[in-house]
Amino acid sequence: MANCDRESVYLQLPQQIKSNVLVEGNTVLPGFVKKRYINGIRELNVRGTDVFVITWPKSGTTWMQHMVVQIIRGEEQGDDQHLFRKWIFLEHSINVQDTDSEGQYTLSEGQDSTDPRLFKTHLVPRLLPRQLTEKTPKQIFVARNPKDAAVSFFHFCNINKALPNYAGWDEFLDQFCKGLLPHGDWFEHNIYWWERRNETNVLFIKYEDMKKDLRASVLEVSQFLAKSLTDEQLDNICENVTFNNMRKNPNVNPDSEGGLGTNWKKSNANHLTFLRKGIVGDWKNWFTVTQSEKFDELSRQKLAGTGLSFTFE
Ligand code: PPS
C-alpha cells in the first residue's frame, strides 16, 4: 500500500463506504468490528489448546471450519447446532458478551468455556492476539488465489448487509489492488502466513489444493491436529465437506444462519448464496484482459522473492 496512515487510507475510500467501515491504522475493517474490541482482541488470553482458522475473506474459511470441527469433535450426527455457532468469529460482535466504552472485550460464556475453543478470523497479523506466538495454538491459514478470492468477495459484498456497497466490479478491484477492502490487504495476510508456514503449529493450505485432492487435504489437516481418523471417518468427512453436501446441509450452509452468515441486502434479488460456485477459475468471468494483466504485474511485484504461487484454473 503506497500510503500508510489512517488519514490517507480514508481519503482513498469510495465516499459511499466510509460510514460502513472502521479504519484502524492502514487497515480497513468492516463496520461490525468495533474500535473498542481492538485492544481486547490483542490482549486475548490464548490457550495452547485453541484452534484458529485464519484467512483473507472468501478463501475457504467455512470449508475448513466444517472439516476441522468434524476432525476434532467427530461427525456429531443428530447435532443440530449450526456450524457457525461452534466457532468464535473473533472480531464479530455476535461473540462478544459485553463491551463498554473502556474497551472491555469479553467472549460470551458458552463460547469461552468450550475446549478446545475454535476461532475463525480475518484479522491482519498485527491485530491478532499477541499470545498467538507464545501459546502456540494450532493455526490454520487457508489461502486462495487472489483473483477468485476477489470475485467471491465482490459477490459477498453485493449481498451481505454487514459489508459496504461498491459501485461495481471496477471500483471493487481498484480497492482490492490498493489493499483497501474490508479485512485488509490480501498480500499482507498471505505473505505473512506463507513466511510462517514451517512453524510446527502453523498449517498453510491452499483452496486450490483442497479442490484438487480433498482426501489428501482432510488427511493433512487431521495430521496437523494430531487426530487419527479411521478410513471410514475419513471417507465420511470427505463426503460431508463436498460443496454440494455443504450446500444441502442446513446446519452448515451459512444461508440458514441469519446472524453470521447471510444478512441479505435488499438488492439480492438473484438470491445469490454464500456457497456460490465453489470453483477455481471463476475470475475469468470478471477480470477483463487488461485488468488481469495489470493484476498479474502487481502480483509479480508483491510476491517477488517469496516463493509463493497459486493455481488459477
Ligand atoms: S468467509 O465469509 O470469508 O468466511 O467465506 P469463506 O468461507 O472463506 O469463502 C466462501 C467461498 O468458499 C467456497 N466454498 C467452497 N468451495 C468448494 N468446496 C466447498 N466445500 C466450499 N465451501 C465453501 C464458497 O462457495 C465461496 O466461494 P465462491 O467462489 O463465492 O463460490
PDB file of C-alpha atoms in Angstrom, residues 62-228:
ATOM      1  CA  THR A  62     -16.220 -22.189   6.121  1.00  0.00           C
ATOM      2  CA  TRP A  63     -14.994 -25.237   4.246  1.00  0.00           C
ATOM      3  CA  MET A  64     -12.056 -25.550   6.644  1.00  0.00           C
ATOM      4  CA  GLN A  65     -14.290 -24.891   9.666  1.00  0.00           C
ATOM      5  CA  HIS A  66     -16.524 -27.791   8.676  1.00  0.00           C
ATOM      6  CA  MET A  67     -13.518 -30.051   8.188  1.00  0.00           C
ATOM      7  CA  VAL A  68     -11.857 -29.126  11.467  1.00  0.00           C
ATOM      8  CA  VAL A  69     -14.921 -29.453  13.652  1.00  0.00           C
ATOM      9  CA  GLN A  70     -15.537 -32.990  12.401  1.00  0.00           C
ATOM     10  CA  ILE A  71     -11.916 -33.992  12.786  1.00  0.00           C
ATOM     11  CA  ILE A  72     -11.855 -32.701  16.341  1.00  0.00           C
ATOM     12  CA  ARG A  73     -15.316 -33.460  17.628  1.00  0.00           C
ATOM     13  CA  GLY A  74     -16.434 -36.314  15.397  1.00  0.00           C
ATOM     14  CA  GLU A  75     -19.253 -36.087  12.961  1.00  0.00           C
ATOM     15  CA  GLU A  76     -21.825 -35.196  15.581  1.00  0.00           C
ATOM     16  CA  GLN A  77     -24.730 -36.914  13.889  1.00  0.00           C
ATOM     17  CA  GLY A  78     -28.052 -35.630  15.123  1.00  0.00           C
ATOM     18  CA  ASP A  79     -26.454 -32.423  16.326  1.00  0.00           C
ATOM     19  CA  ASP A  80     -28.491 -29.521  15.032  1.00  0.00           C
ATOM     20  CA  GLN A  81     -26.288 -26.656  16.169  1.00  0.00           C
ATOM     21  CA  HIS A  82     -25.230 -24.599  13.183  1.00  0.00           C
ATOM     22  CA  LEU A  83     -21.548 -24.815  12.228  1.00  0.00           C
ATOM     23  CA  PHE A  84     -21.100 -21.085  12.804  1.00  0.00           C
ATOM     24  CA  ARG A  85     -22.318 -21.450  16.412  1.00  0.00           C
ATOM     25  CA  LYS A  86     -19.493 -23.893  17.094  1.00  0.00           C
ATOM     26  CA  TRP A  87     -16.924 -21.276  16.202  1.00  0.00           C
ATOM     27  CA  ILE A  88     -15.966 -17.940  17.680  1.00  0.00           C
ATOM     28  CA  PHE A  89     -15.715 -15.278  14.978  1.00  0.00           C
ATOM     29  CA  LEU A  90     -13.010 -13.396  16.848  1.00  0.00           C
ATOM     30  CA  GLU A  91     -13.724  -9.865  15.685  1.00  0.00           C
ATOM     31  CA  HIS A  92     -17.504 -10.140  15.299  1.00  0.00           C
ATOM     32  CA  SER A  93     -19.805  -8.508  17.843  1.00  0.00           C
ATOM     33  CA  ILE A  94     -22.023 -11.584  17.961  1.00  0.00           C
ATOM     34  CA  ASN A  95     -19.447 -13.441  20.066  1.00  0.00           C
ATOM     35  CA  VAL A  96     -18.761 -10.635  22.468  1.00  0.00           C
ATOM     36  CA  GLN A  97     -20.621 -10.764  25.751  1.00  0.00           C
ATOM     37  CA  ASP A  98     -20.301  -7.160  26.701  1.00  0.00           C
ATOM     38  CA  THR A  99     -18.276  -4.201  25.744  1.00  0.00           C
ATOM     39  CA  ASP A 100     -18.072  -0.844  27.325  1.00  0.00           C
ATOM     40  CA  SER A 101     -16.556   2.406  26.338  1.00  0.00           C
ATOM     41  CA  GLU A 102     -13.382   1.488  28.224  1.00  0.00           C
ATOM     42  CA  GLY A 103     -12.612  -1.280  25.821  1.00  0.00           C
ATOM     43  CA  GLN A 104     -13.700  -4.454  27.616  1.00  0.00           C
ATOM     44  CA  TYR A 105     -13.809  -7.358  25.240  1.00  0.00           C
ATOM     45  CA  THR A 106     -15.282 -10.493  26.775  1.00  0.00           C
ATOM     46  CA  LEU A 107     -16.229 -13.601  24.867  1.00  0.00           C
ATOM     47  CA  SER A 108     -19.670 -14.950  25.612  1.00  0.00           C
ATOM     48  CA  GLU A 109     -19.526 -17.575  28.363  1.00  0.00           C
ATOM     49  CA  GLY A 110     -20.766 -20.541  26.369  1.00  0.00           C
ATOM     50  CA  GLN A 111     -18.150 -19.942  23.712  1.00  0.00           C
ATOM     51  CA  ASP A 112     -15.366 -19.310  26.151  1.00  0.00           C
ATOM     52  CA  SER A 113     -15.938 -22.471  28.189  1.00  0.00           C
ATOM     53  CA  THR A 114     -15.629 -24.913  25.285  1.00  0.00           C
ATOM     54  CA  ASP A 115     -12.385 -26.813  24.933  1.00  0.00           C
ATOM     55  CA  PRO A 116     -10.825 -26.620  22.507  1.00  0.00           C
ATOM     56  CA  ARG A 117     -12.126 -23.201  21.589  1.00  0.00           C
ATOM     57  CA  LEU A 118     -12.443 -22.842  17.824  1.00  0.00           C
ATOM     58  CA  PHE A 119     -11.707 -19.395  16.398  1.00  0.00           C
ATOM     59  CA  LYS A 120     -12.197 -18.030  12.923  1.00  0.00           C
ATOM     60  CA  THR A 121     -10.740 -14.683  11.982  1.00  0.00           C
ATOM     61  CA  HIS A 122      -9.940 -12.460   9.024  1.00  0.00           C
ATOM     62  CA  LEU A 123      -7.793 -10.061  11.034  1.00  0.00           C
ATOM     63  CA  VAL A 124      -4.477  -8.873   9.647  1.00  0.00           C
ATOM     64  CA  PRO A 125      -1.439 -10.180  11.562  1.00  0.00           C
ATOM     65  CA  ARG A 126      -0.788  -7.029  13.569  1.00  0.00           C
ATOM     66  CA  LEU A 127      -4.333  -7.031  15.001  1.00  0.00           C
ATOM     67  CA  LEU A 128      -4.306 -10.700  16.041  1.00  0.00           C
ATOM     68  CA  PRO A 129      -3.935 -11.750  19.702  1.00  0.00           C
ATOM     69  CA  ARG A 130      -0.374 -11.166  20.855  1.00  0.00           C
ATOM     70  CA  GLN A 131      -0.249 -14.549  22.592  1.00  0.00           C
ATOM     71  CA  LEU A 132      -0.653 -16.472  19.339  1.00  0.00           C
ATOM     72  CA  THR A 133       3.098 -16.694  19.053  1.00  0.00           C
ATOM     73  CA  GLU A 134       3.870 -17.615  22.676  1.00  0.00           C
ATOM     74  CA  LYS A 135       0.982 -20.005  23.473  1.00  0.00           C
ATOM     75  CA  THR A 136       1.271 -21.604  20.024  1.00  0.00           C
ATOM     76  CA  PRO A 137      -2.258 -22.889  19.478  1.00  0.00           C
ATOM     77  CA  LYS A 138      -2.901 -24.644  16.164  1.00  0.00           C
ATOM     78  CA  GLN A 139      -3.159 -22.000  13.460  1.00  0.00           C
ATOM     79  CA  ILE A 140      -4.505 -22.932  10.036  1.00  0.00           C
ATOM     80  CA  PHE A 141      -4.217 -20.369   7.271  1.00  0.00           C
ATOM     81  CA  VAL A 142      -6.280 -21.083   4.153  1.00  0.00           C
ATOM     82  CA  ALA A 143      -5.044 -19.285   1.051  1.00  0.00           C
ATOM     83  CA  ARG A 144      -6.968 -18.889  -2.198  1.00  0.00           C
ATOM     84  CA  ASN A 145      -5.697 -17.417  -5.438  1.00  0.00           C
ATOM     85  CA  PRO A 146      -6.328 -13.685  -5.193  1.00  0.00           C
ATOM     86  CA  LYS A 147      -8.382 -13.381  -8.369  1.00  0.00           C
ATOM     87  CA  ASP A 148     -11.003 -15.932  -7.298  1.00  0.00           C
ATOM     88  CA  ALA A 149     -10.962 -14.658  -3.709  1.00  0.00           C
ATOM     89  CA  ALA A 150     -11.618 -11.130  -5.003  1.00  0.00           C
ATOM     90  CA  VAL A 151     -14.513 -12.235  -7.218  1.00  0.00           C
ATOM     91  CA  SER A 152     -16.070 -14.211  -4.384  1.00  0.00           C
ATOM     92  CA  PHE A 153     -15.722 -11.250  -2.010  1.00  0.00           C
ATOM     93  CA  PHE A 154     -17.206  -8.884  -4.589  1.00  0.00           C
ATOM     94  CA  HIS A 155     -20.334 -11.031  -4.710  1.00  0.00           C
ATOM     95  CA  PHE A 156     -20.478 -11.291  -0.947  1.00  0.00           C
ATOM     96  CA  CYS A 157     -20.269  -7.501  -0.562  1.00  0.00           C
ATOM     97  CA  ASN A 158     -23.167  -7.235  -3.001  1.00  0.00           C
ATOM     98  CA  ILE A 159     -25.401  -9.442  -0.907  1.00  0.00           C
ATOM     99  CA  ASN A 160     -24.365  -9.106   2.731  1.00  0.00           C
ATOM    100  CA  LYS A 161     -25.682  -6.190   4.784  1.00  0.00           C
ATOM    101  CA  ALA A 162     -22.657  -6.246   7.057  1.00  0.00           C
ATOM    102  CA  LEU A 163     -20.395  -5.215   4.176  1.00  0.00           C
ATOM    103  CA  PRO A 164     -20.200  -1.976   2.188  1.00  0.00           C
ATOM    104  CA  ASN A 165     -21.645  -1.336  -1.267  1.00  0.00           C
ATOM    105  CA  TYR A 166     -19.201  -0.809  -4.095  1.00  0.00           C
ATOM    106  CA  ALA A 167     -20.236   0.981  -7.265  1.00  0.00           C
ATOM    107  CA  GLY A 168     -19.296  -2.060  -9.342  1.00  0.00           C
ATOM    108  CA  TRP A 169     -16.559  -4.566 -10.144  1.00  0.00           C
ATOM    109  CA  ASP A 170     -14.104  -1.945 -11.434  1.00  0.00           C
ATOM    110  CA  GLU A 171     -14.263   0.095  -8.248  1.00  0.00           C
ATOM    111  CA  PHE A 172     -14.045  -3.064  -6.137  1.00  0.00           C
ATOM    112  CA  LEU A 173     -10.975  -4.352  -7.996  1.00  0.00           C
ATOM    113  CA  ASP A 174      -9.293  -0.987  -7.715  1.00  0.00           C
ATOM    114  CA  GLN A 175      -9.769  -1.080  -3.931  1.00  0.00           C
ATOM    115  CA  PHE A 176      -8.540  -4.683  -3.808  1.00  0.00           C
ATOM    116  CA  CYS A 177      -5.340  -3.751  -5.650  1.00  0.00           C
ATOM    117  CA  LYS A 178      -4.779  -0.882  -3.214  1.00  0.00           C
ATOM    118  CA  GLY A 179      -5.274  -3.215  -0.241  1.00  0.00           C
ATOM    119  CA  LEU A 180      -8.257  -1.181   0.912  1.00  0.00           C
ATOM    120  CA  LEU A 181     -11.054  -3.732   1.092  1.00  0.00           C
ATOM    121  CA  PRO A 182     -12.559  -4.615   4.470  1.00  0.00           C
ATOM    122  CA  HIS A 183     -10.211  -7.025   6.307  1.00  0.00           C
ATOM    123  CA  GLY A 184      -7.181  -5.531   4.637  1.00  0.00           C
ATOM    124  CA  ASP A 185      -4.547  -6.286   2.081  1.00  0.00           C
ATOM    125  CA  TRP A 186      -4.610  -9.804   0.558  1.00  0.00           C
ATOM    126  CA  PHE A 187      -0.834  -9.705   0.062  1.00  0.00           C
ATOM    127  CA  GLU A 188      -0.151  -8.721   3.656  1.00  0.00           C
ATOM    128  CA  HIS A 189      -2.176 -11.678   5.005  1.00  0.00           C
ATOM    129  CA  ASN A 190      -0.831 -14.254   2.602  1.00  0.00           C
ATOM    130  CA  ILE A 191       2.834 -13.326   2.679  1.00  0.00           C
ATOM    131  CA  TYR A 192       2.891 -13.202   6.480  1.00  0.00           C
ATOM    132  CA  TRP A 193       1.415 -16.702   6.857  1.00  0.00           C
ATOM    133  CA  TRP A 194       3.456 -18.101   3.997  1.00  0.00           C
ATOM    134  CA  GLU A 195       6.602 -16.987   5.795  1.00  0.00           C
ATOM    135  CA  ARG A 196       5.448 -18.773   8.952  1.00  0.00           C
ATOM    136  CA  ARG A 197       4.410 -21.942   7.129  1.00  0.00           C
ATOM    137  CA  ASN A 198       7.203 -24.140   8.526  1.00  0.00           C
ATOM    138  CA  GLU A 199       6.383 -23.495  12.169  1.00  0.00           C
ATOM    139  CA  THR A 200       5.118 -26.595  13.964  1.00  0.00           C
ATOM    140  CA  ASN A 201       1.814 -25.001  14.914  1.00  0.00           C
ATOM    141  CA  VAL A 202       1.084 -23.377  11.586  1.00  0.00           C
ATOM    142  CA  LEU A 203      -0.552 -25.055   8.615  1.00  0.00           C
ATOM    143  CA  PHE A 204      -0.613 -23.101   5.351  1.00  0.00           C
ATOM    144  CA  ILE A 205      -3.038 -24.785   2.988  1.00  0.00           C
ATOM    145  CA  LYS A 206      -4.370 -23.714  -0.390  1.00  0.00           C
ATOM    146  CA  TYR A 207      -8.004 -23.755  -1.532  1.00  0.00           C
ATOM    147  CA  GLU A 208      -6.926 -24.992  -4.961  1.00  0.00           C
ATOM    148  CA  ASP A 209      -5.126 -27.993  -3.404  1.00  0.00           C
ATOM    149  CA  MET A 210      -8.227 -28.794  -1.382  1.00  0.00           C
ATOM    150  CA  LYS A 211     -10.217 -28.771  -4.617  1.00  0.00           C
ATOM    151  CA  LYS A 212      -7.643 -30.944  -6.363  1.00  0.00           C
ATOM    152  CA  ASP A 213      -7.342 -33.621  -3.686  1.00  0.00           C
ATOM    153  CA  LEU A 214      -9.878 -33.330  -0.906  1.00  0.00           C
ATOM    154  CA  ARG A 215      -8.948 -36.605   0.767  1.00  0.00           C
ATOM    155  CA  ALA A 216      -5.270 -35.672   0.958  1.00  0.00           C
ATOM    156  CA  SER A 217      -6.253 -32.291   2.398  1.00  0.00           C
ATOM    157  CA  VAL A 218      -8.500 -33.758   5.110  1.00  0.00           C
ATOM    158  CA  LEU A 219      -5.689 -36.147   5.993  1.00  0.00           C
ATOM    159  CA  GLU A 220      -3.184 -33.295   6.114  1.00  0.00           C
ATOM    160  CA  VAL A 221      -5.434 -31.277   8.416  1.00  0.00           C
ATOM    161  CA  SER A 222      -6.075 -34.258  10.700  1.00  0.00           C
ATOM    162  CA  GLN A 223      -2.361 -34.997  10.966  1.00  0.00           C
ATOM    163  CA  PHE A 224      -1.674 -31.364  11.747  1.00  0.00           C
ATOM    164  CA  LEU A 225      -4.293 -31.510  14.507  1.00  0.00           C
ATOM    165  CA  ALA A 226      -2.781 -34.796  15.742  1.00  0.00           C
ATOM    166  CA  LYS A 227      -6.085 -36.628  15.334  1.00  0.00           C
ATOM    167  CA  SER A 228      -6.036 -40.035  13.751  1.00  0.00           C
TER     168      SER A 228
END
